[in-house]
Tab-separated table of C-alpha atoms in Angstrom:
chain	number	residue	atom	x	y	z
A	1	MET	CA	9.539	1.543	1.433
A	2	GLN	CA	11.663	2.380	4.431
A	3	ASP	CA	9.071	2.972	7.121
A	4	PRO	CA	5.630	1.782	6.040
A	5	ARG	CA	4.004	2.970	9.255
A	6	ALA	CA	5.212	6.526	8.755
A	7	GLU	CA	4.298	6.378	5.088
A	8	ILE	CA	0.746	5.239	5.905
A	9	LEU	CA	0.357	8.131	8.348
A	10	ARG	CA	1.660	10.617	5.816
A	11	LYS	CA	-0.646	9.415	3.044
A	12	ALA	CA	-3.634	9.133	5.382
A	13	ALA	CA	-3.129	12.716	6.589
A	14	GLU	CA	-3.048	13.827	2.953
A	15	LEU	CA	-6.334	12.029	2.319
A	16	PHE	CA	-8.056	13.247	5.532
A	17	ALA	CA	-6.918	16.824	4.893
A	18	GLN	CA	-8.266	16.686	1.349
A	19	LYS	CA	-11.545	14.865	1.824
A	20	GLY	CA	-12.227	15.018	5.530
A	21	TYR	CA	-11.968	12.109	7.924
A	22	SER	CA	-15.553	10.862	7.622
A	23	GLU	CA	-15.443	10.906	3.842
A	24	SER	CA	-12.170	8.965	3.616
A	25	SER	CA	-11.913	5.171	3.571
A	26	LEU	CA	-9.154	2.625	4.066
A	27	ASN	CA	-9.921	1.352	0.564
A	28	GLU	CA	-9.029	4.736	-0.892
A	29	LEU	CA	-5.941	4.941	1.250
A	30	ALA	CA	-4.787	1.520	0.101
A	31	ARG	CA	-5.411	2.458	-3.519
A	32	ALA	CA	-3.477	5.734	-3.176
A	33	MET	CA	-0.523	3.819	-1.769
A	34	ASN	CA	-0.675	0.837	-4.125
A	35	TYR	CA	-1.128	-1.290	-1.039
A	36	SER	CA	-3.632	-3.994	-0.397
A	37	LYS	CA	-6.011	-3.182	2.429
A	38	GLY	CA	-4.514	-6.200	4.192
A	39	ALA	CA	-1.064	-4.607	4.069
A	40	ILE	CA	-2.426	-1.600	5.933
A	41	TYR	CA	-4.033	-3.887	8.516
A	42	ASN	CA	-0.532	-5.182	9.270
A	43	TYR	CA	0.171	-1.806	10.837
A	44	PHE	CA	-3.178	-0.350	11.903
A	45	SER	CA	-6.433	-2.049	12.801
A	46	SER	CA	-8.737	0.784	11.713
A	47	LYS	CA	-9.063	4.241	10.191
A	48	GLN	CA	-9.622	5.592	13.680
A	49	GLU	CA	-6.333	4.087	14.852
A	50	ILE	CA	-4.533	5.831	11.995
A	51	TYR	CA	-6.198	9.111	12.878
A	52	ASP	CA	-5.162	8.790	16.523
A	53	ALA	CA	-1.585	7.990	15.477
A	54	ILE	CA	-1.456	11.101	13.276
A	55	ILE	CA	-2.417	13.302	16.213
A	56	ILE	CA	0.226	11.768	18.472
A	57	PHE	CA	2.866	11.984	15.738
A	58	THR	CA	2.037	15.642	15.112
A	59	LEU	CA	2.022	16.717	18.746
A	60	THR	CA	5.179	14.749	19.548
A	61	GLY	CA	7.022	16.264	16.607
A	62	LEU	CA	5.778	19.751	17.381
A	63	TYR	CA	6.935	19.592	20.963
A	64	GLU	CA	10.278	17.966	20.192
A	65	THR	CA	11.060	20.375	17.360
A	66	ALA	CA	10.299	23.367	19.562
A	67	ALA	CA	12.204	21.941	22.538
A	68	LYS	CA	15.270	21.349	20.378
A	69	ALA	CA	15.122	24.833	18.839
A	70	VAL	CA	14.778	26.469	22.221
A	71	LYS	CA	17.634	24.524	23.771
A	72	GLU	CA	20.168	26.146	21.490
A	73	ALA	CA	18.925	29.690	22.092
A	74	ASP	CA	19.495	32.320	24.712
A	75	PRO	CA	18.328	34.746	26.224
A	76	PRO	CA	14.481	34.489	26.611
A	77	VAL	CA	13.720	36.831	23.687
A	78	GLU	CA	15.800	34.639	21.386
A	79	ARG	CA	14.242	31.515	22.838
A	80	LEU	CA	10.783	32.907	22.097
A	81	ARG	CA	11.812	33.645	18.520
A	82	HIS	CA	13.218	30.143	18.059
A	83	TYR	CA	10.083	28.595	19.551
A	84	MET	CA	7.822	30.492	17.162
A	85	MET	CA	10.023	29.743	14.130
A	86	ALA	CA	10.225	26.050	14.960
A	87	HIS	CA	6.469	25.793	15.461
A	88	ALA	CA	5.780	27.519	12.137
A	89	ARG	CA	8.346	25.422	10.278
A	90	PHE	CA	7.000	22.165	11.662
A	91	LEU	CA	3.460	23.237	10.770
A	92	ALA	CA	4.493	23.956	7.174
A	93	ASP	CA	6.438	20.685	6.897
A	94	ASN	CA	3.528	18.638	8.258
A	95	TYR	CA	0.675	20.695	6.943
A	96	ASP	CA	-1.757	17.836	6.230
A	97	CYS	CA	-1.268	16.459	9.719
A	98	PHE	CA	-2.203	19.820	11.196
A	99	VAL	CA	-5.274	20.113	8.984
A	100	THR	CA	-6.300	16.623	10.092
A	101	MET	CA	-5.743	17.569	13.716
A	102	LEU	CA	-7.656	20.823	13.452
A	103	VAL	CA	-10.641	19.071	11.932
A	104	GLY	CA	-11.143	17.100	15.095
A	105	PHE	CA	-8.809	17.057	18.047
A	106	SER	CA	-11.723	15.755	20.073
A	107	GLY	CA	-12.255	13.047	17.473
A	108	MET	CA	-9.698	10.721	19.036
A	109	ALA	CA	-11.203	7.391	20.130
A	110	ASN	CA	-8.452	5.775	22.202
A	111	ALA	CA	-8.798	7.293	25.682
A	112	GLU	CA	-5.187	6.616	26.610
A	113	LEU	CA	-3.858	8.245	23.444
A	114	LYS	CA	-6.223	11.151	24.040
A	115	ASP	CA	-4.566	11.687	27.403
A	116	ASP	CA	-1.177	11.466	25.697
A	117	ALA	CA	-2.300	14.088	23.199
A	118	LEU	CA	-3.408	16.454	25.940
A	119	ARG	CA	-0.114	15.917	27.775
A	120	LEU	CA	1.860	16.689	24.623
A	121	ARG	CA	-0.158	19.802	23.933
A	122	ASP	CA	0.373	20.931	27.521
A	123	ALA	CA	4.101	20.223	27.251
A	124	HIS	CA	4.345	22.382	24.130
A	125	GLU	CA	2.455	25.201	25.833
A	126	GLY	CA	4.436	24.706	29.049
A	127	LEU	CA	7.706	25.158	27.189
A	128	LEU	CA	6.483	28.529	25.965
A	129	ARG	CA	5.304	29.603	29.411
A	130	GLN	CA	8.728	28.750	30.836
A	131	ILE	CA	10.346	31.022	28.270
A	132	LEU	CA	7.941	33.824	29.127
A	133	ALA	CA	8.432	33.335	32.867
A	134	ALA	CA	12.210	33.429	32.446
A	135	GLY	CA	11.897	36.648	30.460
A	136	ILE	CA	9.675	38.223	33.088
A	137	ALA	CA	12.122	37.163	35.784
A	138	ASP	CA	15.157	38.690	34.077
A	139	GLY	CA	13.309	41.841	33.007
A	140	SER	CA	13.253	41.104	29.263
A	141	PHE	CA	9.457	41.183	29.412
A	142	ARG	CA	7.207	43.399	31.473
A	143	GLY	CA	4.929	41.815	34.081
A	144	ILE	CA	2.694	40.147	31.550
A	145	ASP	CA	0.386	37.220	32.304
A	146	ALA	CA	2.465	34.306	30.980
A	147	ALA	CA	-0.589	32.059	30.529
A	148	MET	CA	-2.517	34.664	28.541
A	149	THR	CA	0.482	35.681	26.484
A	150	GLY	CA	1.441	32.092	25.749
A	151	ARG	CA	-2.095	31.414	24.606
A	152	ALA	CA	-1.957	34.465	22.336
A	153	VAL	CA	1.286	33.283	20.732
A	154	LEU	CA	-0.103	29.784	20.192
A	155	SER	CA	-3.358	31.197	18.803
A	156	LEU	CA	-1.447	33.141	16.177
A	157	LEU	CA	0.547	30.070	15.179
A	158	SER	CA	-2.299	27.570	15.416
A	159	TRP	CA	-4.718	29.607	13.303
A	160	MET	CA	-2.178	29.526	10.454
A	161	VAL	CA	-3.530	26.123	9.500
A	162	ARG	CA	-6.760	27.864	8.458
A	163	TRP	CA	-5.208	30.226	5.916
A	164	PHE	CA	-1.529	29.525	5.339
A	165	LYS	CA	-0.579	27.346	2.386
A	166	PRO	CA	2.981	26.023	2.126
A	167	GLY	CA	4.781	27.112	-1.017
A	168	GLY	CA	3.300	30.622	-1.189
A	169	LYS	CA	5.028	34.001	-1.270
A	170	LYS	CA	5.727	34.058	2.432
A	171	SER	CA	7.212	31.067	4.192
A	172	ALA	CA	5.778	29.915	7.502
A	173	GLU	CA	8.857	31.335	9.158
A	174	ASP	CA	8.331	34.738	7.518
A	175	VAL	CA	4.877	34.796	9.065
A	176	ALA	CA	6.241	33.700	12.444
A	177	GLN	CA	8.842	36.462	12.259
A	178	ASP	CA	6.099	39.060	11.611
A	179	TYR	CA	4.106	37.740	14.570
A	180	PHE	CA	7.203	37.710	16.747
A	181	ASP	CA	7.898	41.361	15.930
A	182	LEU	CA	4.284	42.271	16.643
A	183	VAL	CA	3.941	40.576	20.033
A	184	LEU	CA	7.486	41.159	21.254
A	185	ARG	CA	6.989	44.887	21.590
A	186	GLY	CA	3.735	44.323	23.429
A	187	MET	CA	5.669	42.205	25.890
A	188	GLN	CA	8.686	44.384	26.463
A	189	PRO	CA	8.943	46.939	29.238
A	190	ARG	CA	8.266	50.513	28.199
A	191	GLU	CA	11.435	52.204	27.236
A	192	GLY	CA	12.474	54.839	29.704
B	1	MET	CA	-42.354	30.344	19.049
B	2	GLN	CA	-41.633	33.776	17.675
B	3	ASP	CA	-39.175	33.036	14.889
B	4	PRO	CA	-39.091	29.311	14.115
B	5	ARG	CA	-36.387	29.759	11.466
B	6	ALA	CA	-34.011	31.407	13.940
B	7	GLU	CA	-34.927	28.849	16.587
B	8	ILE	CA	-34.122	25.962	14.218
B	9	LEU	CA	-30.738	27.492	13.451
B	10	ARG	CA	-29.984	27.997	17.114
B	11	LYS	CA	-30.928	24.443	18.075
B	12	ALA	CA	-29.158	22.949	15.059
B	13	ALA	CA	-25.955	24.807	15.912
B	14	GLU	CA	-26.199	23.437	19.436
B	15	LEU	CA	-26.548	19.912	18.049
B	16	PHE	CA	-23.767	20.262	15.431
B	17	ALA	CA	-21.411	21.787	17.989
B	18	GLN	CA	-22.087	18.934	20.389
B	19	LYS	CA	-22.108	15.915	18.094
B	20	GLY	CA	-20.499	17.136	14.898
B	21	TYR	CA	-22.322	17.807	11.660
B	22	SER	CA	-21.964	14.318	10.152
B	23	GLU	CA	-23.183	12.637	13.323
B	24	SER	CA	-26.285	14.833	13.650
B	25	SER	CA	-29.622	14.104	12.007
B	26	LEU	CA	-32.800	16.051	11.310
B	27	ASN	CA	-34.661	13.460	13.336
B	28	GLU	CA	-32.619	14.347	16.411
B	29	LEU	CA	-33.060	18.035	15.746
B	30	ALA	CA	-36.836	17.632	15.470
B	31	ARG	CA	-36.915	15.624	18.700
B	32	ALA	CA	-34.837	18.216	20.551
B	33	MET	CA	-37.265	20.927	19.448
B	34	ASN	CA	-40.479	18.982	19.963
B	35	TYR	CA	-41.117	19.526	16.284
B	36	SER	CA	-42.142	17.040	13.674
B	37	LYS	CA	-39.561	16.545	10.962
B	38	GLY	CA	-42.182	17.935	8.586
B	39	ALA	CA	-42.337	21.172	10.554
B	40	ILE	CA	-38.613	21.636	9.987
B	41	TYR	CA	-39.072	20.945	6.271
B	42	ASN	CA	-41.391	23.954	6.168
B	43	TYR	CA	-38.329	26.100	6.690
B	44	PHE	CA	-35.336	24.120	5.415
B	45	SER	CA	-35.130	21.377	2.830
B	46	SER	CA	-32.103	19.579	4.301
B	47	LYS	CA	-29.516	19.419	7.062
B	48	GLN	CA	-27.027	20.937	4.632
B	49	GLU	CA	-29.302	23.918	4.037
B	50	ILE	CA	-29.502	24.521	7.776
B	51	TYR	CA	-25.721	24.318	8.047
B	52	ASP	CA	-25.271	26.839	5.261
B	53	ALA	CA	-27.781	29.184	6.895
B	54	ILE	CA	-25.896	29.000	10.208
B	55	ILE	CA	-22.689	30.110	8.505
B	56	ILE	CA	-24.378	33.047	6.796
B	57	PHE	CA	-26.179	34.044	9.985
B	58	THR	CA	-22.919	33.924	11.943
B	59	LEU	CA	-20.838	35.889	9.462
B	60	THR	CA	-23.558	38.464	8.902
B	61	GLY	CA	-24.007	39.007	12.622
B	62	LEU	CA	-20.271	39.156	13.220
B	63	TYR	CA	-19.735	41.804	10.572
B	64	GLU	CA	-22.770	43.884	11.529
B	65	THR	CA	-21.951	43.783	15.240
B	66	ALA	CA	-18.391	44.902	14.591
B	67	ALA	CA	-19.447	47.583	12.096
B	68	LYS	CA	-21.924	49.026	14.582
B	69	ALA	CA	-19.389	49.016	17.433
B	70	VAL	CA	-16.783	50.702	15.308
B	71	LYS	CA	-19.113	53.397	14.044
B	72	GLU	CA	-19.530	54.849	17.511
B	73	ALA	CA	-15.805	54.940	18.259
B	74	ASP	CA	-12.960	57.307	17.522
B	75	PRO	CA	-9.923	57.587	17.033
B	76	PRO	CA	-8.410	54.444	15.360
B	77	VAL	CA	-7.028	52.987	18.596
B	78	GLU	CA	-10.509	53.116	20.142
B	79	ARG	CA	-12.051	51.735	16.968
B	80	LEU	CA	-9.653	48.793	17.118
B	81	ARG	CA	-10.596	48.152	20.731
B	82	HIS	CA	-14.321	48.293	19.930
B	83	TYR	CA	-13.848	45.969	16.959
B	84	MET	CA	-12.059	43.379	19.088
B	85	MET	CA	-14.580	43.638	21.931
B	86	ALA	CA	-17.553	43.314	19.594
B	87	HIS	CA	-16.024	40.294	17.848
B	88	ALA	CA	-15.337	38.566	21.175
B	89	ARG	CA	-18.796	39.368	22.547
B	90	PHE	CA	-20.556	38.082	19.442
B	91	LEU	CA	-18.448	34.917	19.548
B	92	ALA	CA	-19.420	34.274	23.166
B	93	ASP	CA	-23.103	34.998	22.493
B	94	ASN	CA	-23.177	32.672	19.480
B	95	TYR	CA	-20.658	30.128	20.594
B	96	ASP	CA	-22.293	27.048	19.044
B	97	CYS	CA	-22.552	28.776	15.686
B	98	PHE	CA	-18.827	29.493	15.744
B	99	VAL	CA	-18.000	25.924	16.708
B	100	THR	CA	-20.187	24.720	13.832
B	101	MET	CA	-18.454	27.144	11.471
B	102	LEU	CA	-14.967	26.154	12.581
B	103	VAL	CA	-15.697	22.500	12.052
B	104	GLY	CA	-16.194	23.051	8.363
B	105	PHE	CA	-16.206	26.422	6.674
B	106	SER	CA	-15.437	24.577	3.453
B	107	GLY	CA	-18.369	22.265	4.133
B	108	MET	CA	-20.926	24.639	2.597
B	109	ALA	CA	-22.744	23.090	-0.341
B	110	ASN	CA	-24.622	25.992	-1.909
B	111	ALA	CA	-22.070	27.719	-4.162
B	112	GLU	CA	-23.862	31.058	-4.062
B	113	LEU	CA	-24.039	31.077	-0.267
B	114	LYS	CA	-20.400	30.037	-0.182
B	115	ASP	CA	-19.554	33.179	-2.137
B	116	ASP	CA	-21.704	35.190	0.257
B	117	ALA	CA	-19.819	33.681	3.168
B	118	LEU	CA	-16.466	34.595	1.660
B	119	ARG	CA	-17.700	38.137	0.992
B	120	LEU	CA	-18.891	38.511	4.575
B	121	ARG	CA	-15.627	37.204	5.938
B	122	ASP	CA	-13.746	39.636	3.700
B	123	ALA	CA	-16.011	42.500	4.799
B	124	HIS	CA	-15.265	41.764	8.444
B	125	GLU	CA	-11.529	41.633	7.750
B	126	GLY	CA	-11.758	44.717	5.521
B	127	LEU	CA	-13.330	46.720	8.316
B	128	LEU	CA	-10.350	45.917	10.511
B	129	ARG	CA	-7.836	46.798	7.787
B	130	GLN	CA	-9.528	50.179	7.335
B	131	ILE	CA	-9.109	50.879	11.040
B	132	LEU	CA	-5.447	49.907	10.874
B	133	ALA	CA	-4.864	51.971	7.720
B	134	ALA	CA	-6.501	55.016	9.336
B	135	GLY	CA	-4.278	54.582	12.371
B	136	ILE	CA	-1.162	54.308	10.239
B	137	ALA	CA	-2.211	57.428	8.312
B	138	ASP	CA	-2.747	59.544	11.427
B	139	GLY	CA	0.375	58.240	13.181
B	140	SER	CA	-1.420	56.223	15.897
B	141	PHE	CA	0.268	53.109	14.556
B	142	ARG	CA	3.754	52.676	13.181
B	143	GLY	CA	4.209	51.610	9.561
B	144	ILE	CA	2.899	48.108	10.125
B	145	ASP	CA	1.628	45.813	7.396
B	146	ALA	CA	-2.149	46.242	7.779
B	147	ALA	CA	-2.927	42.898	6.114
B	148	MET	CA	-0.537	40.943	8.335
B	149	THR	CA	-1.581	42.778	11.478
B	150	GLY	CA	-5.275	42.369	10.707
B	151	ARG	CA	-4.736	38.667	10.194
B	152	ALA	CA	-2.929	38.466	13.536
B	153	VAL	CA	-5.812	40.184	15.344
B	154	LEU	CA	-8.374	37.907	13.711
B	155	SER	CA	-6.254	34.825	14.450
B	156	LEU	CA	-6.256	35.682	18.141
B	157	LEU	CA	-10.017	36.169	18.160
B	158	SER	CA	-10.872	33.258	15.889
B	159	TRP	CA	-8.812	30.712	17.793
B	160	MET	CA	-10.852	31.508	20.908
B	161	VAL	CA	-13.481	29.087	19.662
B	162	ARG	CA	-10.977	26.281	20.296
B	163	TRP	CA	-10.450	26.974	23.972
B	164	PHE	CA	-12.758	29.646	25.326
B	165	LYS	CA	-15.959	28.537	27.054
B	166	PRO	CA	-18.653	31.127	27.806
B	167	GLY	CA	-19.477	31.440	31.474
B	168	GLY	CA	-15.940	30.959	32.786
B	169	LYS	CA	-13.815	33.184	35.005
B	170	LYS	CA	-12.872	35.537	32.199
B	171	SER	CA	-15.470	36.914	29.826
B	172	ALA	CA	-14.805	36.980	26.112
B	173	GLU	CA	-14.340	40.715	26.408
B	174	ASP	CA	-11.758	40.307	29.175
B	175	VAL	CA	-9.773	38.116	26.809
B	176	ALA	CA	-10.190	40.601	23.963
B	177	GLN	CA	-8.985	43.381	26.248
B	178	ASP	CA	-5.841	41.375	27.109
B	179	TYR	CA	-5.190	40.749	23.425
B	180	PHE	CA	-5.798	44.402	22.622
B	181	ASP	CA	-3.247	45.478	25.233
B	182	LEU	CA	-0.734	42.968	23.906
B	183	VAL	CA	-0.938	43.861	20.221
B	184	LEU	CA	-1.537	47.588	20.638
B	185	ARG	CA	1.940	48.228	21.938
B	186	GLY	CA	3.412	46.182	19.112
B	187	MET	CA	1.585	48.472	16.706
B	188	GLN	CA	2.378	51.811	18.250
B	189	PRO	CA	5.333	53.956	17.256
B	190	ARG	CA	8.292	53.728	19.599
B	191	GLU	CA	8.091	56.394	22.206
B	192	GLY	CA	10.727	59.008	21.667
């Protein structure tokens, strides 16, 4: 096993997403991985610590994936599209982590990590607001409220975890493209 | 107490929303209501039964509130606005119920009620799709995908339970109005 820590997180997210956090145990996790419980304790001291690590992993990856996608794109409309696509793709690729996170963002125990999680979430939202502000500034978007519009975009993407299943007819990026088309026109200036 | 059943649901939702379902007990609920545990058993046989009843109450109220709001409105664009406003208002008025529902829709134990819940959710979504289909038919909306667009509208509204707090600067209806403005233009035909 290349990276046991990452593998434990992946398997734990699968278990939490399937059975719920409260109903899952480290014994089950160890069994599912063909690990001894002691082997897991080499990396994490508790189920709660694993849960917290999943949240941080998910939010870090989400932000970094979006930031990377946006960096390559220009102008603001394209950056918005790349942001939405990257978010949707990362959600599909890490579906169990998102289900785990949705079940209880507030369930994190480690206060410091909780602050980290909030910072990461804010960074991801901040990236989007910057794109919107740039588009308002250069006239790509009408004088929308960047905070409200950013929240709308993230609501669309975040709620996917409640209904979208990877491997279906539409990919996560197909859905993101539909949403992009829908909100883009609401954000553009009226055509003269 | 006028309607002890409704009062138990209301108080239980408050407790579940605050502490989480697993962490809440009937003993706490009874204490919070100045009831004996036996008094609660006159109406519900278990915590799970109360949870299930909250979901059905919430989905029934949501659908009926939206259906009533829509009935009085015409044409499709106005019906869409009324639908979104009614949904947002009902969410704000029954915030704890929505938090309880979000925490675990799949947590319902009674299979028959679970089917009822799915039917109610589908009815609420169906109402919206009818509005969108009527608007496409009469040219108010461009040839959008009613299923996708309906899902987008409900995603915006449903995600509110994750960030919106009643009693803040913006009312739930203010938010719904912003969302309406944003998506409406994405749904309208291009102006010639």
